[in-house]
Tab-separated table of C-alpha atoms in Angstrom:
chain	number	residue	atom	x	y	z
O	163	MET	CA	-26.134	27.239	25.329
O	164	VAL	CA	-29.168	25.074	24.865
O	165	LEU	CA	-29.940	27.041	21.611
O	166	ASN	CA	-26.466	26.369	20.577
O	167	LEU	CA	-26.492	22.333	21.199
O	168	LEU	CA	-30.091	22.706	19.278
O	169	PHE	CA	-28.484	24.268	16.186
O	170	LEU	CA	-25.478	22.008	16.093
O	171	VAL	CA	-27.990	19.114	15.776
O	172	VAL	CA	-29.866	20.858	12.987
O	173	GLY	CA	-26.450	21.486	11.396
O	174	PHE	CA	-25.551	18.042	11.496
O	175	ALA	CA	-28.971	16.822	10.050
O	176	MET	CA	-28.464	19.365	7.180
O	177	LEU	CA	-24.953	17.977	6.652
O	178	ILE	CA	-25.827	14.551	6.474
O	179	ALA	CA	-29.148	15.206	4.462
O	180	GLY	CA	-27.226	17.360	1.826
O	181	ALA	CA	-24.367	14.789	1.545
O	182	ASP	CA	-27.001	12.084	1.002
O	183	ARG	CA	-29.022	14.198	-1.867
O	184	MET	CA	-25.542	15.182	-3.363
O	185	ILE	CA	-24.809	11.519	-3.856
O	186	VAL	CA	-28.316	10.784	-5.213
O	187	GLY	CA	-28.022	13.577	-7.523
O	188	ALA	CA	-24.392	13.021	-8.643
O	189	THR	CA	-24.928	9.441	-9.068
O	190	SER	CA	-27.931	9.760	-11.326
O	191	VAL	CA	-25.835	12.073	-13.642
O	192	ALA	CA	-23.127	9.957	-13.713
O	193	ARG	CA	-25.519	7.003	-14.690
O	194	LYS	CA	-27.184	9.011	-17.316
O	195	PHE	CA	-23.933	9.372	-19.126
O	196	ASN	CA	-23.075	5.723	-18.986
O	197	ILE	CA	-20.295	5.910	-16.219
O	198	PRO	CA	-19.605	2.341	-14.607
O	199	ASP	CA	-20.874	1.577	-11.217
O	200	ILE	CA	-16.983	0.941	-9.919
O	201	VAL	CA	-16.141	4.377	-10.986
O	202	ILE	CA	-19.350	5.993	-9.358
O	203	GLY	CA	-18.276	4.135	-6.066
O	204	LEU	CA	-14.681	5.122	-6.052
O	205	THR	CA	-15.418	8.711	-6.650
O	206	ILE	CA	-18.904	10.167	-6.312
O	207	ILE	CA	-19.826	7.774	-3.136
O	208	SER	CA	-16.400	8.248	-1.639
O	209	ILE	CA	-16.385	11.800	-1.847
O	210	GLY	CA	-20.057	12.148	-0.826
O	211	THR	CA	-19.569	10.073	2.415
O	212	SER	CA	-16.697	12.383	3.261
O	213	ALA	CA	-18.374	15.612	2.209
O	214	PRO	CA	-19.349	16.415	5.877
O	215	GLU	CA	-15.491	16.595	6.908
O	216	ILE	CA	-14.656	18.313	3.838
O	217	VAL	CA	-17.216	21.264	4.321
O	218	VAL	CA	-16.630	21.531	8.042
O	219	ASN	CA	-12.794	21.661	7.619
O	220	LEU	CA	-13.061	24.272	4.674
O	221	ILE	CA	-15.260	26.418	6.661
O	222	ALA	CA	-13.008	26.096	9.677
O	223	ALA	CA	-9.667	26.700	7.523
O	224	VAL	CA	-11.315	29.748	5.821
O	225	ARG	CA	-11.967	31.146	9.276
O	226	ASN	CA	-8.651	30.228	10.763
O	227	GLU	CA	-9.877	27.453	13.354
O	228	PRO	CA	-6.728	25.160	13.120
O	229	GLY	CA	-7.582	23.288	16.268
O	230	MET	CA	-10.903	22.463	14.520
O	231	VAL	CA	-9.448	21.467	11.206
O	232	LEU	CA	-6.918	19.013	12.467
O	233	GLY	CA	-9.144	17.892	15.453
O	234	ASN	CA	-11.948	16.916	13.092
O	235	VAL	CA	-9.929	14.802	10.646
O	236	VAL	CA	-7.883	13.011	13.609
O	237	GLY	CA	-11.004	12.800	15.621
O	238	SER	CA	-12.916	11.379	12.650
O	239	ASN	CA	-10.300	8.616	12.076
O	240	LEU	CA	-10.304	7.695	15.961
O	241	PHE	CA	-14.045	7.405	15.830
O	242	ASN	CA	-13.978	5.270	12.677
O	243	VAL	CA	-11.357	2.624	14.020
O	244	LEU	CA	-12.161	2.723	17.803
O	245	MET	CA	-16.014	3.188	17.958
O	246	ILE	CA	-17.258	2.067	14.481
O	247	LEU	CA	-14.880	-1.164	14.262
O	248	GLY	CA	-15.401	-1.442	17.975
O	249	ILE	CA	-19.300	-1.753	17.516
O	250	THR	CA	-19.402	-3.741	14.230
O	251	SER	CA	-17.029	-6.166	15.512
O	252	ILE	CA	-19.124	-6.992	18.397
O	253	LEU	CA	-22.174	-7.525	16.384
O	254	GLY	CA	-20.297	-9.647	13.976
O	255	LYS	CA	-17.073	-10.947	13.223
O	256	ILE	CA	-15.129	-8.615	10.862
O	257	GLU	CA	-13.392	-10.771	8.102
O	258	VAL	CA	-10.831	-8.458	6.183
O	259	LYS	CA	-9.502	-9.027	2.770
O	260	ARG	CA	-5.926	-9.888	2.354
O	261	ASN	CA	-5.564	-6.537	0.004
O	262	THR	CA	-7.171	-4.367	2.723
O	263	THR	CA	-4.646	-6.007	5.477
O	264	TRP	CA	-1.336	-5.516	3.475
O	265	LEU	CA	-2.467	-1.993	1.440
O	266	GLU	CA	-4.997	-0.076	2.865
O	267	ILE	CA	-4.636	-0.138	6.549
O	268	PRO	CA	-0.826	0.421	6.255
O	269	LEU	CA	-1.585	3.160	3.860
O	270	SER	CA	-3.972	4.674	6.489
O	271	LEU	CA	-1.082	4.060	9.209
O	272	LEU	CA	1.206	5.877	6.821
O	273	GLY	CA	-1.176	8.719	6.518
O	274	ALA	CA	-1.119	8.863	10.466
O	275	MET	CA	2.562	9.018	10.750
O	276	LEU	CA	2.662	11.683	7.680
O	277	VAL	CA	0.522	13.964	9.637
O	278	PHE	CA	2.971	13.672	12.804
O	279	PHE	CA	6.030	14.269	10.562
O	280	MET	CA	4.672	17.275	8.614
O	281	ALA	CA	3.345	18.920	11.827
O	282	SER	CA	6.758	18.411	13.890
O	283	ASP	CA	8.396	21.560	12.253
O	284	GLN	CA	9.953	22.520	15.624
O	285	TRP	CA	11.564	19.142	16.190
O	286	LEU	CA	12.561	18.296	12.571
O	287	ASP	CA	13.431	21.655	11.267
O	288	GLY	CA	14.042	23.626	14.362
O	289	GLN	CA	11.188	26.221	13.452
O	290	LEU	CA	9.270	28.446	15.988
O	291	LEU	CA	5.824	26.980	15.263
O	292	ASN	CA	4.479	23.702	13.944
O	293	PHE	CA	2.678	24.160	10.491
O	294	ILE	CA	0.643	21.553	8.188
O	295	SER	CA	1.815	23.900	5.155
O	296	ARG	CA	0.340	24.551	1.700
O	297	SER	CA	3.232	22.252	0.298
O	298	ASP	CA	2.341	19.547	2.619
O	299	GLY	CA	-1.335	19.864	1.502
O	300	ILE	CA	-0.341	19.463	-2.128
O	301	VAL	CA	1.882	16.411	-1.230
O	302	LEU	CA	-1.079	14.822	0.651
O	303	ILE	CA	-3.420	15.362	-2.253
O	304	SER	CA	-1.032	13.904	-4.830
O	305	LEU	CA	-0.621	10.705	-2.760
O	306	GLY	CA	-4.491	10.363	-2.244
O	307	MET	CA	-4.680	10.801	-6.146
O	308	ILE	CA	-2.223	7.830	-6.613
O	309	PHE	CA	-4.223	5.837	-4.071
O	310	LEU	CA	-7.354	6.427	-6.037
O	311	VAL	CA	-6.230	5.584	-9.555
O	312	TYR	CA	-4.453	2.504	-8.077
O	313	ASN	CA	-7.572	1.550	-6.371
O	314	LEU	CA	-9.527	2.136	-9.583
O	315	GLU	CA	-7.300	-0.016	-11.520
O	316	LEU	CA	-7.404	-2.657	-8.901
O	317	SER	CA	-11.302	-2.682	-8.998
O	318	ARG	CA	-11.440	-2.788	-12.986
O	319	LYS	CA	-9.115	-6.213	-12.819
O	320	GLU	CA	-11.565	-7.646	-10.080
O	321	GLU	CA	-14.822	-6.577	-11.637
O	322	PRO	CA	-14.578	-5.660	-15.518
O	323	LEU	CA	-15.949	-2.380	-16.237
O	324	THR	CA	-19.309	-2.667	-17.993
O	325	LYS	CA	-21.505	0.252	-19.032
O	326	VAL	CA	-24.836	1.130	-16.873
O	327	LEU	CA	-27.607	1.338	-18.786
O	328	PRO	CA	-29.374	4.511	-17.891
O	329	SER	CA	-32.874	4.479	-16.425
O	330	LYS	CA	-35.488	6.266	-18.159
O	331	THR	CA	-36.471	7.820	-14.803
O	332	GLU	CA	-32.783	9.222	-14.134
O	333	ARG	CA	-33.471	12.805	-15.581
O	334	ILE	CA	-30.886	15.349	-15.771
O	335	LEU	CA	-32.855	18.498	-14.383
O	336	PRO	CA	-34.017	16.572	-11.215
O	337	ALA	CA	-30.705	15.337	-10.630
O	338	LEU	CA	-28.923	18.571	-11.003
O	339	GLY	CA	-31.462	20.070	-8.471
O	340	TRP	CA	-30.643	17.306	-6.021
O	341	ILE	CA	-26.847	18.199	-6.457
O	342	ILE	CA	-27.620	21.887	-5.875
O	343	LEU	CA	-29.878	21.245	-2.900
O	344	GLY	CA	-27.381	18.979	-1.576
O	345	ILE	CA	-24.546	21.317	-1.738
O	346	THR	CA	-26.670	24.216	-0.143
O	347	GLY	CA	-27.578	21.872	2.792
O	348	LEU	CA	-23.697	20.749	3.089
O	349	ILE	CA	-22.599	24.484	3.144
O	350	LEU	CA	-25.516	25.812	5.443
O	351	GLY	CA	-25.114	22.911	7.837
O	352	GLY	CA	-21.334	23.271	7.764
O	353	ARG	CA	-21.352	26.911	8.713
O	354	ILE	CA	-24.066	26.358	11.415
O	355	ILE	CA	-21.786	23.706	12.961
O	356	VAL	CA	-18.803	25.651	12.970
O	357	ASP	CA	-20.512	28.752	14.295
O	358	ASN	CA	-22.093	27.082	17.230
O	359	ALA	CA	-19.262	24.686	18.108
O	360	VAL	CA	-16.864	27.731	18.606
O	361	ALA	CA	-19.812	29.293	20.722
O	362	ILE	CA	-20.134	25.801	22.966
O	363	SER	CA	-16.236	25.783	23.356
O	364	ARG	CA	-16.254	29.286	24.609
O	365	ALA	CA	-19.023	28.877	26.822
O	366	PHE	CA	-17.492	25.610	28.366
O	367	ASN	CA	-14.058	27.215	28.539
O	368	VAL	CA	-12.726	24.384	26.455
O	369	SER	CA	-10.822	24.390	23.006
O	370	GLU	CA	-12.186	24.211	19.803
O	371	ARG	CA	-9.991	21.001	19.219
O	372	VAL	CA	-11.581	19.209	22.093
O	373	ILE	CA	-15.138	20.147	20.564
O	374	ALA	CA	-13.952	18.785	17.156
O	375	ILE	CA	-12.707	15.548	18.523
O	376	THR	CA	-15.499	14.912	20.894
O	377	VAL	CA	-18.505	16.529	19.065
O	378	ILE	CA	-18.134	17.401	15.582
O	379	SER	CA	-15.750	14.329	14.601
O	380	VAL	CA	-18.759	12.174	15.808
O	381	GLY	CA	-21.301	13.856	14.017
O	382	THR	CA	-19.465	14.030	10.691
O	383	SER	CA	-18.668	10.382	10.949
O	384	LEU	CA	-22.281	9.414	11.272
O	385	PRO	CA	-22.531	8.171	7.738
O	386	GLU	CA	-19.603	5.896	8.055
O	387	LEU	CA	-21.206	4.489	11.319
O	388	VAL	CA	-24.783	3.617	9.597
O	389	THR	CA	-23.148	2.289	6.564
O	390	SER	CA	-20.695	-0.144	8.589
O	391	ILE	CA	-23.587	-1.289	10.744
O	392	LEU	CA	-25.804	-2.071	7.865
O	393	ALA	CA	-23.132	-3.708	6.200
O	394	VAL	CA	-22.236	-6.228	9.013
O	395	ARG	CA	-25.930	-7.023	9.505
O	396	LYS	CA	-26.322	-7.985	5.830
O	397	GLY	CA	-23.199	-10.132	6.329
O	398	LYS	CA	-20.904	-7.698	4.099
O	399	SER	CA	-18.105	-7.306	6.853
O	400	ASP	CA	-15.482	-6.651	4.465
O	401	MET	CA	-17.371	-3.854	3.087
O	402	ALA	CA	-17.723	-2.262	6.759
O	403	ILE	CA	-14.037	-2.323	7.418
O	404	GLY	CA	-13.426	-1.131	3.941
O	405	ASN	CA	-15.476	1.937	4.549
O	406	VAL	CA	-13.841	2.917	7.834
O	407	VAL	CA	-10.273	2.432	6.393
O	408	GLY	CA	-11.209	4.175	2.960
O	409	SER	CA	-12.670	7.016	5.193
O	410	ASN	CA	-9.510	7.310	7.180
O	411	ILE	CA	-7.471	7.402	3.964
O	412	PHE	CA	-9.634	10.257	2.223
O	413	ASN	CA	-9.661	12.075	5.529
O	414	VAL	CA	-6.037	12.516	5.692
O	415	PHE	CA	-5.025	12.685	2.021
O	416	PHE	CA	-7.839	14.701	0.874
O	417	VAL	CA	-9.716	16.332	3.643
O	418	LEU	CA	-6.594	17.610	5.768
O	419	GLY	CA	-4.718	18.046	2.536
O	420	LEU	CA	-7.345	20.429	0.824
O	421	SER	CA	-7.742	22.279	4.059
O	422	ALA	CA	-4.059	22.906	4.369
O	423	ILE	CA	-3.962	24.266	0.888
O	424	VAL	CA	-6.715	26.697	1.643
O	425	SER	CA	-5.070	27.821	4.920
O	426	PRO	CA	-1.871	26.551	6.493
O	427	VAL	CA	-2.818	24.568	9.640
O	428	GLN	CA	-1.005	25.513	12.708
O	429	VAL	CA	-0.426	22.537	15.147
O	430	ALA	CA	-0.405	23.182	18.759
O	431	LYS	CA	1.384	21.114	21.169
O	432	GLU	CA	-2.114	20.078	22.715
O	433	SER	CA	-2.708	18.469	19.443
O	434	PHE	CA	0.252	15.894	19.625
O	435	PRO	CA	-1.346	13.324	22.071
O	436	ASP	CA	-4.214	12.927	19.449
O	437	ILE	CA	-1.671	12.539	16.667
O	438	TYR	CA	0.217	9.877	18.683
O	439	LEU	CA	-3.044	7.920	19.573
O	440	ASN	CA	-4.020	8.009	15.850
O	441	ILE	CA	-0.807	6.256	15.067
O	442	ILE	CA	-0.900	3.760	17.830
O	443	VAL	CA	-4.733	2.805	16.826
O	444	GLY	CA	-3.773	2.418	13.402
O	445	PHE	CA	-0.797	0.087	14.359
O	446	LEU	CA	-2.935	-1.720	16.636
O	447	LEU	CA	-5.426	-2.554	14.056
O	448	PHE	CA	-2.656	-3.729	11.558
O	449	VAL	CA	-1.271	-5.882	14.530
O	450	PHE	CA	-4.417	-7.511	15.400
O	451	LEU	CA	-4.934	-8.801	11.621
O	452	LEU	CA	-1.338	-9.511	11.207
O	453	PHE	CA	-1.238	-12.099	13.916
O	454	ASP	CA	-4.735	-13.812	12.810
O	455	GLN	CA	-4.356	-16.196	10.048
O	456	LYS	CA	-8.054	-15.830	9.492
O	457	ARG	CA	-7.637	-12.093	9.199
O	458	VAL	CA	-10.832	-11.527	11.482
O	459	LEU	CA	-11.438	-8.740	13.881
O	460	SER	CA	-13.167	-10.374	16.859
O	461	TRP	CA	-15.361	-9.002	19.493
O	462	LYS	CA	-12.636	-9.237	22.216
O	463	GLN	CA	-10.669	-6.536	19.956
O	464	GLY	CA	-13.800	-4.483	19.509
O	465	ILE	CA	-14.108	-4.125	23.278
O	466	ILE	CA	-10.256	-3.153	23.361
O	467	PHE	CA	-11.224	-0.308	20.915
O	468	LEU	CA	-14.303	0.752	22.672
O	469	VAL	CA	-12.583	0.900	26.094
O	470	ILE	CA	-9.540	3.065	24.411
O	471	TYR	CA	-11.993	5.530	22.715
O	472	PHE	CA	-13.951	6.275	26.050
O	473	VAL	CA	-11.020	6.485	28.202
O	474	TYR	CA	-9.499	8.715	25.832
O	475	MET	CA	-12.704	10.849	25.605
O	476	LEU	CA	-12.773	11.031	29.329
O	477	PHE	CA	-9.132	12.204	29.364
O	478	LEU	CA	-10.232	15.029	27.090
O	479	LEU	CA	-13.284	16.192	28.880
O	480	ILE	CA	-11.912	15.576	32.448
O	481	PRO	CA	-8.334	16.655	32.531
O	482	GLY	CA	-6.625	14.633	35.211
O	483	ALA	CA	-9.314	11.965	35.219
C-alpha cells in the first residue's frame, strides 16, 4: 500500500512535469513559425494545462474504468471552484470581468447541466443503464470547438494579432525533443496513476469514483492551483478565475467528450450526487457574482466554497458522517 501511494506521487510528478515540458516545446515550435501569442495561449497552453486530465481519462477509458473517467472530470471541476477559488479569494479579492460573468461562467454551468442530461438515460429515455455515449462525446467536442473559435475571435478584437518574432534560441530539434519527452512523461505518469489508483481503491475497499474525486482530481488540478495562486499574488485576479472557469469548460467539453468517444462512459447512480453538486457549485458561483455590482468574489464566499468542499470530501470518505 505504501508503495502504491509512493508510485501515485511519482505518477503525478511525471504527469505535471510532462505537461510543462510539452508546453515549453510546443510553444517554441509555434513561435518559430510566427504563430501569435494569443493563439498559443488559447490552444497550446490551454491544452497543455489540461493534459493531465486528458491523459488519465483516456487511459481510464481504454481500460474501462468509467467511474474514474467521470470522477476525474467532475472532481477536477469541483476542486477548481471550491478549493482553488476558495483559497485565492482568501488571498485577495477576485475581480471578475463582465465577459467572464456573463459568458464563461454560464457556459461552465451549462456544461455541468449537460453532463446531467446526457447521463440521465434511465430517467429521460427509459433505458436500462445510464451512458454518456459516443454521440454525446461528439456533441461535447463540437460545443467546445465553437467556444474555442469564439474565444479566439474575441481575443483578437481585444488584442490585435501581431506576429511573434522567433528567437534565435528557439530551435526546432530541442523543442521537438521537449515535446516527445513531455508526451512520454504524460503517458507513463498517467499509466502509473491509473494502475496505482485502482490498487489503492481495492485495498481500501472504495470505488474508483471516490479515489478519482478525492485524489486523482486533486493531483491533475495542481497546475491550475499553482497558476491561480501566482496570478492573485501578482495582482491578476481576472487571470485566476479565467484559468479556473476555462479549465472547467475544457474538462467537460474536451476531456469528457474525448473520453466518451474512445469508450462510452457508464454512469452509476452513485455518481449523481457528484453531478448535482457540480451544478449547484456552478450556479452558486454565478449567483455570488450576479448580485455583486463590482463582480468581486470575497473571502467570505471563499470560506463558503472551502467548507462545502471539505464537507463533501468527508461525505465521500466517511459514509454517514
